Tab-separated table of C-alpha atoms and ligand atoms in Angstrom:
chain	number	residue	atom	x	y	z
A	1	MET	CA	80.551	-75.608	-44.928
A	2	VAL	CA	82.582	-72.697	-43.719
A	3	ASN	CA	86.235	-73.204	-44.247
A	4	THR	CA	87.763	-72.276	-40.904
A	5	LYS	CA	89.577	-74.301	-38.306
A	6	ASN	CA	86.491	-74.130	-36.041
A	7	SER	CA	84.269	-75.729	-38.633
A	8	GLN	CA	86.468	-78.827	-38.875
A	9	PRO	CA	84.329	-80.847	-36.424
A	10	VAL	CA	81.362	-80.325	-38.756
A	11	LEU	CA	83.101	-82.362	-41.425
A	12	ILE	CA	84.526	-84.899	-39.020
A	13	GLU	CA	81.234	-85.487	-37.233
A	14	ASP	CA	78.919	-85.309	-40.220
A	15	VAL	CA	77.316	-88.302	-41.927
A	16	PRO	CA	79.994	-90.099	-43.954
A	17	VAL	CA	79.379	-90.723	-47.656
A	18	ARG	CA	79.009	-94.436	-46.865
A	19	ASP	CA	78.386	-96.681	-43.839
A	20	THR	CA	81.068	-99.310	-44.348
A	21	MET	CA	84.793	-98.942	-44.944
A	22	LEU	CA	85.722	-99.376	-48.602
A	23	PRO	CA	89.223	-100.936	-48.662
A	24	TYR	CA	91.869	-99.689	-51.103
A	25	GLY	CA	92.299	-103.172	-52.550
A	26	ARG	CA	90.759	-106.604	-52.222
A	27	GLN	CA	90.646	-109.944	-54.053
A	28	SER	CA	87.794	-110.931	-56.371
A	29	LEU	CA	86.947	-114.605	-55.839
A	30	ASP	CA	83.992	-116.543	-57.188
A	31	GLU	CA	82.638	-120.086	-56.899
A	32	THR	CA	84.878	-121.429	-59.695
A	33	ASP	CA	87.951	-120.293	-57.714
A	34	ILE	CA	86.626	-122.000	-54.591
A	35	GLU	CA	85.853	-125.198	-56.565
A	36	ALA	CA	89.381	-125.231	-57.981
A	37	VAL	CA	90.867	-125.079	-54.477
A	38	ILE	CA	88.511	-127.755	-53.122
A	39	ALA	CA	89.292	-130.072	-56.032
A	40	THR	CA	92.997	-129.744	-55.237
A	41	LEU	CA	92.376	-130.459	-51.550
A	42	ARG	CA	90.719	-133.734	-52.643
A	43	SER	CA	93.585	-134.583	-55.040
A	44	PRO	CA	96.755	-136.585	-54.218
A	45	PHE	CA	99.014	-133.512	-54.298
A	46	LEU	CA	98.879	-130.503	-51.997
A	47	THR	CA	102.376	-129.459	-53.042
A	48	GLN	CA	104.973	-130.494	-55.667
A	49	GLY	CA	102.144	-131.775	-57.854
A	50	PRO	CA	100.850	-131.016	-61.362
A	51	ARG	CA	98.984	-127.757	-60.580
A	52	ILE	CA	102.265	-125.809	-60.277
A	53	LYS	CA	103.500	-126.377	-63.828
A	54	GLU	CA	99.981	-125.825	-65.165
A	55	PHE	CA	99.851	-122.430	-63.476
A	56	GLU	CA	103.389	-121.531	-64.569
A	57	ASP	CA	102.554	-122.442	-68.160
A	58	SER	CA	99.408	-120.325	-68.127
A	59	VAL	CA	101.309	-117.316	-66.752
A	60	ALA	CA	104.097	-117.755	-69.337
A	61	ARG	CA	101.535	-118.075	-72.146
A	62	TYR	CA	99.583	-115.027	-70.965
A	63	VAL	CA	102.601	-112.697	-70.832
A	64	GLY	CA	104.348	-114.243	-73.830
A	65	ALA	CA	107.452	-115.508	-72.016
A	66	LYS	CA	109.242	-118.816	-72.556
A	67	HIS	CA	109.360	-119.803	-68.880
A	68	ALA	CA	107.676	-119.052	-65.572
A	69	VAL	CA	108.769	-120.191	-62.102
A	70	ALA	CA	106.248	-119.902	-59.268
A	71	PHE	CA	107.368	-118.939	-55.760
A	72	SER	CA	105.755	-118.837	-52.329
A	73	ASN	CA	105.441	-115.038	-52.632
A	74	GLY	CA	106.644	-112.174	-54.782
A	75	THR	CA	109.442	-111.248	-52.413
A	76	ALA	CA	110.836	-114.803	-52.548
A	77	ALA	CA	110.592	-114.567	-56.343
A	78	LEU	CA	112.659	-111.356	-56.304
A	79	HIS	CA	115.187	-113.079	-54.054
A	80	GLY	CA	115.367	-115.919	-56.584
A	81	ALA	CA	115.885	-113.434	-59.423
A	82	CYS	CA	118.751	-111.737	-57.570
A	83	PHE	CA	120.320	-115.145	-56.960
A	84	ALA	CA	119.964	-116.069	-60.633
A	85	ALA	CA	121.521	-112.717	-61.563
A	86	GLU	CA	124.455	-113.713	-59.304
A	87	ILE	CA	124.210	-110.586	-57.183
A	88	GLY	CA	126.621	-110.756	-54.269
A	89	GLU	CA	128.914	-108.835	-51.983
A	90	GLY	CA	130.362	-105.756	-53.666
A	91	ASP	CA	127.718	-105.596	-56.387
A	92	GLU	CA	125.479	-102.576	-56.852
A	93	VAL	CA	121.893	-102.762	-58.022
A	94	ILE	CA	119.915	-99.711	-59.122
A	95	THR	CA	116.246	-99.398	-58.208
A	96	THR	CA	113.680	-96.767	-57.247
A	97	SER	CA	112.844	-95.547	-53.761
A	98	MET	CA	109.165	-95.015	-54.655
A	99	THR	CA	108.236	-98.671	-54.207
A	100	PHE	CA	107.495	-101.359	-51.679
A	101	ALA	CA	110.602	-102.245	-49.650
A	102	ALA	CA	110.860	-105.736	-51.209
A	103	SER	CA	112.160	-104.249	-54.504
A	104	ALA	CA	115.315	-103.221	-52.640
A	105	ASN	CA	115.403	-105.851	-49.879
A	106	CYS	CA	116.020	-108.665	-52.382
A	107	VAL	CA	119.394	-107.084	-53.189
A	108	ARG	CA	120.290	-107.005	-49.505
A	109	TYR	CA	119.379	-110.707	-49.087
A	110	CYS	CA	122.207	-111.449	-51.523
A	111	GLY	CA	124.679	-109.059	-49.884
A	112	GLY	CA	124.467	-106.462	-52.643
A	113	GLU	CA	124.267	-102.699	-52.296
A	114	VAL	CA	121.147	-100.768	-53.264
A	115	VAL	CA	121.522	-97.576	-55.310
A	116	PHE	CA	118.364	-95.465	-55.516
A	117	ALA	CA	117.708	-93.590	-58.746
A	118	ASP	CA	115.142	-90.807	-58.635
A	119	ILE	CA	111.811	-90.906	-60.470
A	120	GLU	CA	110.194	-88.953	-63.298
A	121	SER	CA	107.943	-86.220	-61.941
A	122	ASP	CA	105.075	-87.111	-64.309
A	123	THR	CA	104.883	-90.947	-64.309
A	124	TYR	CA	106.524	-91.478	-60.880
A	125	ASN	CA	108.534	-94.288	-62.515
A	126	ILE	CA	112.309	-94.638	-62.271
A	127	ASP	CA	114.029	-92.182	-64.631
A	128	SER	CA	116.225	-93.988	-67.157
A	129	GLU	CA	118.434	-90.886	-67.526
A	130	LYS	CA	119.130	-91.016	-63.811
A	131	ILE	CA	119.919	-94.726	-63.982
A	132	LYS	CA	122.540	-93.940	-66.629
A	133	VAL	CA	124.550	-91.595	-64.412
A	134	LEU	CA	124.473	-94.011	-61.467
A	135	ILE	CA	125.940	-96.983	-63.339
A	136	SER	CA	129.414	-97.779	-61.984
A	137	PRO	CA	131.898	-100.596	-62.656
A	138	ARG	CA	130.260	-102.411	-59.715
A	139	THR	CA	126.708	-102.205	-61.075
A	140	LYS	CA	125.335	-105.658	-61.759
A	141	ALA	CA	121.610	-105.212	-62.284
A	142	ILE	CA	118.688	-102.810	-62.513
A	143	ILE	CA	115.367	-103.444	-60.768
A	144	PRO	CA	112.870	-101.053	-62.335
A	145	VAL	CA	109.353	-101.045	-60.866
A	146	ASP	CA	106.244	-100.531	-63.010
A	147	PHE	CA	104.835	-98.201	-60.390
A	148	THR	CA	101.023	-98.262	-60.045
A	149	GLY	CA	100.844	-100.514	-63.149
A	150	GLN	CA	102.401	-98.282	-65.790
A	151	PRO	CA	105.406	-99.939	-67.472
A	152	VAL	CA	108.755	-98.167	-67.105
A	153	ASP	CA	110.810	-97.036	-70.137
A	154	LEU	CA	111.681	-100.638	-70.960
A	155	GLU	CA	113.315	-99.921	-74.303
A	156	GLU	CA	115.713	-97.347	-72.852
A	157	ILE	CA	116.456	-99.467	-69.789
A	158	MET	CA	117.054	-102.675	-71.802
A	159	GLN	CA	119.326	-100.765	-74.189
A	160	LEU	CA	121.311	-99.318	-71.284
A	161	ALA	CA	121.615	-102.792	-69.739
A	162	LYS	CA	122.819	-104.278	-73.014
A	163	GLU	CA	125.501	-101.603	-73.435
A	164	ARG	CA	126.759	-102.016	-69.878
A	165	ASN	CA	126.227	-105.765	-69.577
A	166	LEU	CA	123.640	-105.557	-66.769
A	167	ILE	CA	120.700	-107.780	-65.901
A	168	VAL	CA	117.233	-106.265	-65.740
A	169	ILE	CA	114.830	-107.663	-63.139
A	170	GLU	CA	111.516	-105.919	-63.691
A	171	ASP	CA	109.392	-105.636	-60.558
A	172	ALA	CA	105.983	-105.980	-62.196
A	173	ALA	CA	104.041	-106.588	-58.977
A	174	HIS	CA	101.786	-103.711	-60.071
A	175	SER	CA	101.612	-104.385	-63.789
A	176	LEU	CA	100.269	-107.842	-64.649
A	177	GLY	CA	98.257	-107.320	-67.832
A	178	ALA	CA	99.920	-104.033	-68.771
A	179	ASP	CA	101.467	-103.592	-72.176
A	180	TYR	CA	104.407	-101.661	-73.545
A	181	LYS	CA	104.634	-100.815	-77.259
A	182	GLY	CA	102.221	-103.636	-78.041
A	183	ARG	CA	103.985	-106.269	-75.909
A	184	LYS	CA	102.833	-107.634	-72.563
A	185	VAL	CA	104.936	-106.903	-69.514
A	186	GLY	CA	106.692	-110.142	-68.576
A	187	SER	CA	108.170	-110.883	-71.979
A	188	ILE	CA	110.712	-108.058	-72.261
A	189	ALA	CA	113.125	-107.861	-69.288
A	190	ASP	CA	115.658	-110.613	-68.476
A	191	MET	CA	113.420	-111.586	-65.571
A	192	THR	CA	110.037	-110.174	-64.546
A	193	MET	CA	108.408	-110.642	-61.156
A	194	PHE	CA	104.664	-110.724	-60.535
A	195	SER	CA	103.030	-110.941	-57.101
A	196	PHE	CA	99.782	-112.738	-56.303
A	197	HIS	CA	99.052	-111.079	-52.968
A	198	PRO	CA	95.277	-110.486	-52.579
A	199	VAL	CA	95.515	-106.771	-53.431
A	200	LYS	CA	97.272	-107.511	-56.734
A	201	HIS	CA	95.605	-108.308	-60.090
A	202	VAL	CA	95.094	-112.026	-59.489
A	203	THR	CA	95.702	-113.838	-56.236
A	204	THR	CA	96.992	-117.129	-54.857
A	205	GLY	CA	96.714	-115.925	-51.238
A	206	GLU	CA	100.479	-115.509	-51.105
A	207	GLY	CA	102.454	-116.160	-54.245
A	208	GLY	CA	104.751	-114.830	-56.906
A	209	VAL	CA	106.394	-115.756	-60.180
A	210	ILE	CA	109.416	-114.956	-62.303
A	211	THR	CA	109.009	-115.050	-66.065
A	212	THR	CA	112.042	-115.274	-68.339
A	213	ASN	CA	113.020	-116.174	-71.888
A	214	SER	CA	116.407	-117.530	-70.752
A	215	ASP	CA	116.885	-121.299	-70.315
A	216	GLU	CA	119.906	-120.676	-68.107
A	217	LEU	CA	118.106	-118.301	-65.711
A	218	TYR	CA	115.132	-120.685	-65.661
A	219	GLN	CA	117.310	-123.560	-64.394
A	220	LYS	CA	118.874	-121.355	-61.708
A	221	LEU	CA	115.450	-120.193	-60.510
A	222	LEU	CA	114.160	-123.773	-60.260
A	223	LEU	CA	117.204	-124.784	-58.248
A	224	PHE	CA	116.991	-121.825	-55.884
A	225	ARG	CA	113.285	-122.320	-55.183
A	226	SER	CA	113.781	-125.833	-53.900
A	227	HIS	CA	116.815	-125.922	-51.543
A	228	GLY	CA	119.300	-125.727	-54.428
A	229	ILE	CA	118.470	-129.389	-55.051
A	230	THR	CA	118.101	-131.123	-58.403
A	231	ARG	CA	117.251	-134.702	-59.392
A	232	GLU	CA	117.513	-134.068	-63.134
A	233	LYS	CA	119.987	-136.657	-64.447
A	234	GLU	CA	121.506	-134.362	-67.058
A	235	LEU	CA	122.123	-131.586	-64.507
A	236	LEU	CA	123.885	-133.682	-61.852
A	237	GLU	CA	127.493	-132.844	-61.069
A	238	SER	CA	128.257	-136.408	-59.952
A	239	GLN	CA	127.206	-139.781	-61.287
A	240	ALA	CA	123.754	-140.764	-59.962
A	241	GLU	CA	124.240	-143.620	-57.505
A	242	GLY	CA	120.681	-144.823	-58.018
A	243	ASP	CA	117.129	-143.623	-58.502
A	244	TRP	CA	117.073	-142.144	-54.993
A	245	TYR	CA	119.952	-139.828	-55.790
A	246	TYR	CA	119.646	-136.068	-55.735
A	247	GLU	CA	122.144	-133.283	-55.275
A	248	MET	CA	122.177	-129.958	-53.462
A	249	GLN	CA	124.286	-127.785	-55.720
A	250	GLU	CA	123.579	-124.331	-54.314
A	251	LEU	CA	122.393	-122.919	-50.991
A	252	GLY	CA	118.753	-122.552	-52.019
A	253	PHE	CA	115.588	-122.050	-50.006
A	254	ASN	CA	112.212	-123.713	-49.721
A	255	TYR	CA	110.280	-121.048	-51.616
A	256	ARG	CA	107.790	-123.373	-53.321
A	257	MET	CA	104.208	-122.480	-54.082
A	258	THR	CA	101.658	-125.165	-53.127
A	259	ASP	CA	99.280	-126.866	-55.561
A	260	ILE	CA	96.406	-125.334	-53.596
A	261	GLN	CA	97.726	-121.856	-54.373
A	262	ALA	CA	98.533	-122.727	-57.978
A	263	ALA	CA	95.019	-124.101	-58.576
A	264	LEU	CA	93.586	-120.836	-57.293
A	265	GLY	CA	96.027	-118.914	-59.496
A	266	SER	CA	95.060	-120.791	-62.667
A	267	SER	CA	91.386	-120.191	-61.968
A	268	GLN	CA	92.013	-116.504	-61.258
A	269	LEU	CA	94.165	-115.989	-64.339
A	270	LYS	CA	91.250	-116.966	-66.583
A	271	LYS	CA	89.611	-113.702	-65.467
A	272	ILE	CA	92.623	-111.409	-65.843
A	273	ASP	CA	91.302	-109.577	-68.900
A	274	GLU	CA	88.034	-108.825	-67.120
A	275	PHE	CA	89.891	-107.681	-63.994
A	276	VAL	CA	92.232	-105.377	-65.899
A	277	ALA	CA	89.376	-103.935	-67.979
A	278	ARG	CA	87.454	-103.078	-64.810
A	279	ARG	CA	90.530	-101.492	-63.212
A	280	ARG	CA	91.018	-99.364	-66.338
A	281	GLU	CA	87.377	-98.339	-66.284
A	282	ILE	CA	87.540	-97.256	-62.627
A	283	ALA	CA	90.772	-95.308	-63.240
A	284	LYS	CA	89.150	-93.578	-66.221
A	285	GLN	CA	86.162	-92.554	-64.105
A	286	TYR	CA	88.432	-91.118	-61.401
A	287	SER	CA	90.528	-89.214	-63.951
A	288	GLU	CA	87.413	-87.750	-65.573
A	289	ALA	CA	85.900	-86.823	-62.208
A	290	PHE	CA	89.059	-85.018	-61.026
A	291	ALA	CA	90.223	-83.577	-64.359
A	292	HIS	CA	89.207	-80.063	-63.326
A	293	THR	CA	89.842	-80.284	-59.592
A	294	ALA	CA	92.495	-77.625	-59.016
A	295	ALA	CA	94.071	-79.252	-55.963
A	296	ILE	CA	94.490	-82.685	-57.584
A	297	ILE	CA	97.106	-83.832	-60.058
A	298	THR	CA	95.756	-87.011	-61.683
A	299	PRO	CA	98.108	-89.771	-62.891
A	300	TYR	CA	99.891	-89.200	-66.207
A	301	GLN	CA	100.148	-92.051	-68.688
A	302	LYS	CA	102.635	-92.203	-71.542
A	303	PRO	CA	100.909	-92.866	-74.879
A	304	ASP	CA	102.931	-95.928	-75.970
A	305	ARG	CA	101.964	-98.097	-72.991
A	306	ASN	CA	98.813	-99.194	-71.243
A	307	SER	CA	98.750	-99.439	-67.441
A	308	SER	CA	96.930	-102.282	-65.715
A	309	TRP	CA	96.218	-99.930	-62.800
A	310	HIS	CA	97.166	-101.654	-59.564
A	311	LEU	CA	96.940	-98.271	-57.849
A	312	TYR	CA	95.229	-94.969	-58.525
A	313	ILE	CA	97.209	-92.199	-56.861
A	314	ILE	CA	96.128	-88.613	-56.576
A	315	GLN	CA	98.796	-86.015	-55.924
A	316	LEU	CA	97.546	-83.128	-53.809
A	317	ASP	CA	98.618	-79.610	-54.671
A	318	LEU	CA	99.008	-78.546	-51.046
A	319	SER	CA	99.524	-74.899	-52.060
A	320	LYS	CA	95.822	-74.835	-52.967
A	321	LEU	CA	94.623	-76.422	-49.713
A	322	THR	CA	94.303	-75.259	-46.120
A	323	GLY	CA	94.805	-78.757	-44.729
A	324	SER	CA	97.792	-81.068	-44.783
A	325	ARG	CA	97.941	-84.433	-46.552
A	326	LYS	CA	97.319	-86.029	-43.148
A	327	ASP	CA	94.190	-83.877	-42.603
A	328	ILE	CA	92.808	-84.938	-45.954
A	329	PHE	CA	93.784	-88.576	-45.479
A	330	ASP	CA	92.138	-88.675	-42.036
A	331	ALA	CA	89.001	-86.940	-43.310
A	332	LEU	CA	88.672	-89.463	-46.158
A	333	ARG	CA	89.048	-92.346	-43.703
A	334	LYS	CA	86.294	-90.729	-41.593
A	335	GLN	CA	84.162	-90.803	-44.727
A	336	ASN	CA	84.789	-94.595	-44.782
A	337	ILE	CA	87.040	-94.406	-47.803
A	338	GLY	CA	89.991	-96.735	-47.182
A	339	VAL	CA	92.654	-94.497	-48.657
A	340	ASN	CA	96.320	-95.374	-48.321
A	341	VAL	CA	99.761	-93.949	-49.074
A	342	HIS	CA	102.075	-95.777	-51.507
A	343	TYR	CA	104.827	-95.469	-50.487
A	344	LEU	CA	107.062	-94.127	-47.799
A	345	PRO	CA	110.303	-93.859	-49.837
A	346	VAL	CA	112.342	-96.991	-49.134
A	347	HIS	CA	115.395	-94.996	-48.014
A	348	TYR	CA	113.297	-93.374	-45.230
A	349	HIS	CA	112.903	-96.708	-43.432
A	350	PRO	CA	115.087	-97.032	-40.307
A	351	TYR	CA	116.880	-100.090	-41.720
A	352	TYR	CA	118.017	-98.133	-44.782
A	353	LYS	CA	118.774	-95.016	-42.744
A	354	ARG	CA	121.130	-97.106	-40.610
A	355	LEU	CA	122.891	-98.186	-43.797
A	356	GLY	CA	123.630	-94.516	-44.433
A	357	TYR	CA	121.005	-93.448	-46.973
A	358	GLU	CA	120.031	-89.840	-46.444
A	359	LYS	CA	117.157	-87.574	-47.293
A	360	GLY	CA	117.992	-85.715	-50.492
A	361	ILE	CA	119.178	-88.662	-52.602
A	362	ALA	CA	115.861	-88.811	-54.513
A	363	PRO	CA	114.264	-85.348	-54.242
A	364	ILE	CA	111.447	-85.971	-56.729
A	365	ALA	CA	110.339	-89.172	-54.972
A	366	GLU	CA	110.674	-87.448	-51.595
A	367	ASN	CA	108.595	-84.498	-52.729
A	368	LEU	CA	105.977	-86.738	-54.317
A	369	TYR	CA	105.592	-88.681	-51.077
A	370	GLU	CA	104.466	-85.511	-49.264
A	371	GLY	CA	101.298	-85.137	-51.333
A	372	ILE	CA	100.102	-88.566	-52.459
A	373	ILE	CA	97.004	-90.533	-51.531
A	374	SER	CA	95.942	-93.866	-53.068
A	375	LEU	CA	92.213	-94.212	-53.727
A	376	PRO	CA	90.382	-97.573	-53.531
A	377	LEU	CA	90.764	-99.565	-56.741
A	378	PHE	CA	89.804	-103.198	-57.256
A	379	PRO	CA	87.646	-104.997	-59.843
A	380	ALA	CA	84.831	-105.893	-57.437
A	381	MET	CA	84.052	-102.223	-56.776
A	382	ILE	CA	80.525	-101.451	-57.873
A	383	ASP	CA	79.580	-98.170	-59.540
A	384	GLN	CA	78.218	-96.820	-56.250
A	385	ASP	CA	81.622	-97.477	-54.612
A	386	ILE	CA	83.324	-95.396	-57.310
A	387	GLN	CA	80.772	-92.615	-56.832
A	388	ASP	CA	81.279	-92.741	-53.050
A	389	VAL	CA	85.013	-92.199	-53.506
A	390	ILE	CA	84.468	-89.303	-55.906
A	391	ASN	CA	81.875	-87.714	-53.600
A	392	ALA	CA	84.091	-88.079	-50.549
A	393	VAL	CA	87.139	-86.593	-52.275
A	394	ASN	CA	85.088	-83.668	-53.574
A	395	LYS	CA	83.511	-83.112	-50.167
A	396	VAL	CA	86.824	-83.168	-48.292
A	397	LEU	CA	88.694	-81.040	-50.831
A	398	THR	CA	85.871	-78.484	-50.925
A	399	PHE	CA	86.131	-78.259	-47.169
A	400	TYR	CA	89.900	-77.734	-47.272
A	401	ALA	CA	89.930	-75.504	-50.367
A	402	LYS	CA	91.783	-72.183	-50.037
B	501	PLP	C1	103.469	-106.593	-53.610
B	501	PLP	C2	104.821	-106.134	-54.023
B	501	PLP	C3	105.991	-106.921	-53.898
B	501	PLP	C4	106.076	-108.184	-53.107
B	501	PLP	O1	105.144	-109.111	-53.324
B	501	PLP	P1	104.696	-110.124	-52.162
B	501	PLP	O2	104.004	-111.182	-52.963
B	501	PLP	O3	103.788	-109.403	-51.242
B	501	PLP	O4	105.924	-110.639	-51.496
B	501	PLP	C5	107.173	-106.443	-54.433
B	501	PLP	N1	107.227	-105.255	-55.052
B	501	PLP	C6	106.148	-104.463	-55.153
B	501	PLP	C7	106.289	-103.150	-55.849
B	501	PLP	C8	104.922	-104.868	-54.627
B	501	PLP	O5	103.865	-104.046	-54.720
């Protein structure tokens, strides 16, 4: 391949490395998952039945937390966590801009103000030093995100929160199964959110959970998930008038997970160790394959934590390439590799721009965004899929090499 503008059609029109599009993420379901769902469909309860608590208990046990509260999706779970943290008008919450919009939106649902702290240039995670300087008398909480599956600096962030009396809501949508200094994510922050969207580690179709060690936060989360209503005798504000009596104590939502979803979740969770091991194996193969590729910066992992690898992101060194990130992205898609970009910085979205956030508030995240591409990564990938990705990346980068 001759590397000139005129030769571009050769690459675009050549035979792709594979015939079918390999998605960037996808669920792994087997017959036992399907049986679990069917059994629930035949059972008396489709919702508000026994499968919910079973699933919550298995999540809590797996991560080593005292409680888990399941929600209809991860975003609803984050909303519940912000409610439980009593975030409201006038409160500031610090999070990262290099995340899915839901990490920030949950603050807005409660009327709070989002403050974006910049990331570390090596891990792409929120920088605890930058959190420190952004804490004001109005700061109420921190929502760190374990970006791509690598836990944030939990010790530093929890210490900071303790000193300044803040609540930490860890967005662990990417990091189910990850560990930090020998402890599982989900047992450390005040509240931790996991998502069960099909691209995440285990799925319930749509679904999410908050884990916590606090009895008080647990009660608030339960209330919020179900209209703000309780029937528990010992929690009632008034005398129960009879067995029919229940009370709406807060303006909650209907954010319940169904038993059908929970049954799927319990079945899926039995395979979490297998899923995470496969994700780690795929990430290792990518990192080895691209270790000496000049135009690629592979993900950096801190030694005291172990990512569960929701995403594998390559950072392009555009100074070594003749094409743009878009050229390379498009060429990989033409090779039937379902690459993606995670994420457009949250403050670039029109909604946040209208609120007054400007380019320049998180220069490292903004700069990172310019060169990143997410490669396919999910447990059901076979070895040939991994090889296809590696071959396609090498082929495209060779074509665009300076
Ligand atoms: C997936 C995700 C969420 C939201 O989860 P849903 O279950 O899709 O609502 C929140 N934060 C991050 C970082 C995510 O990746």
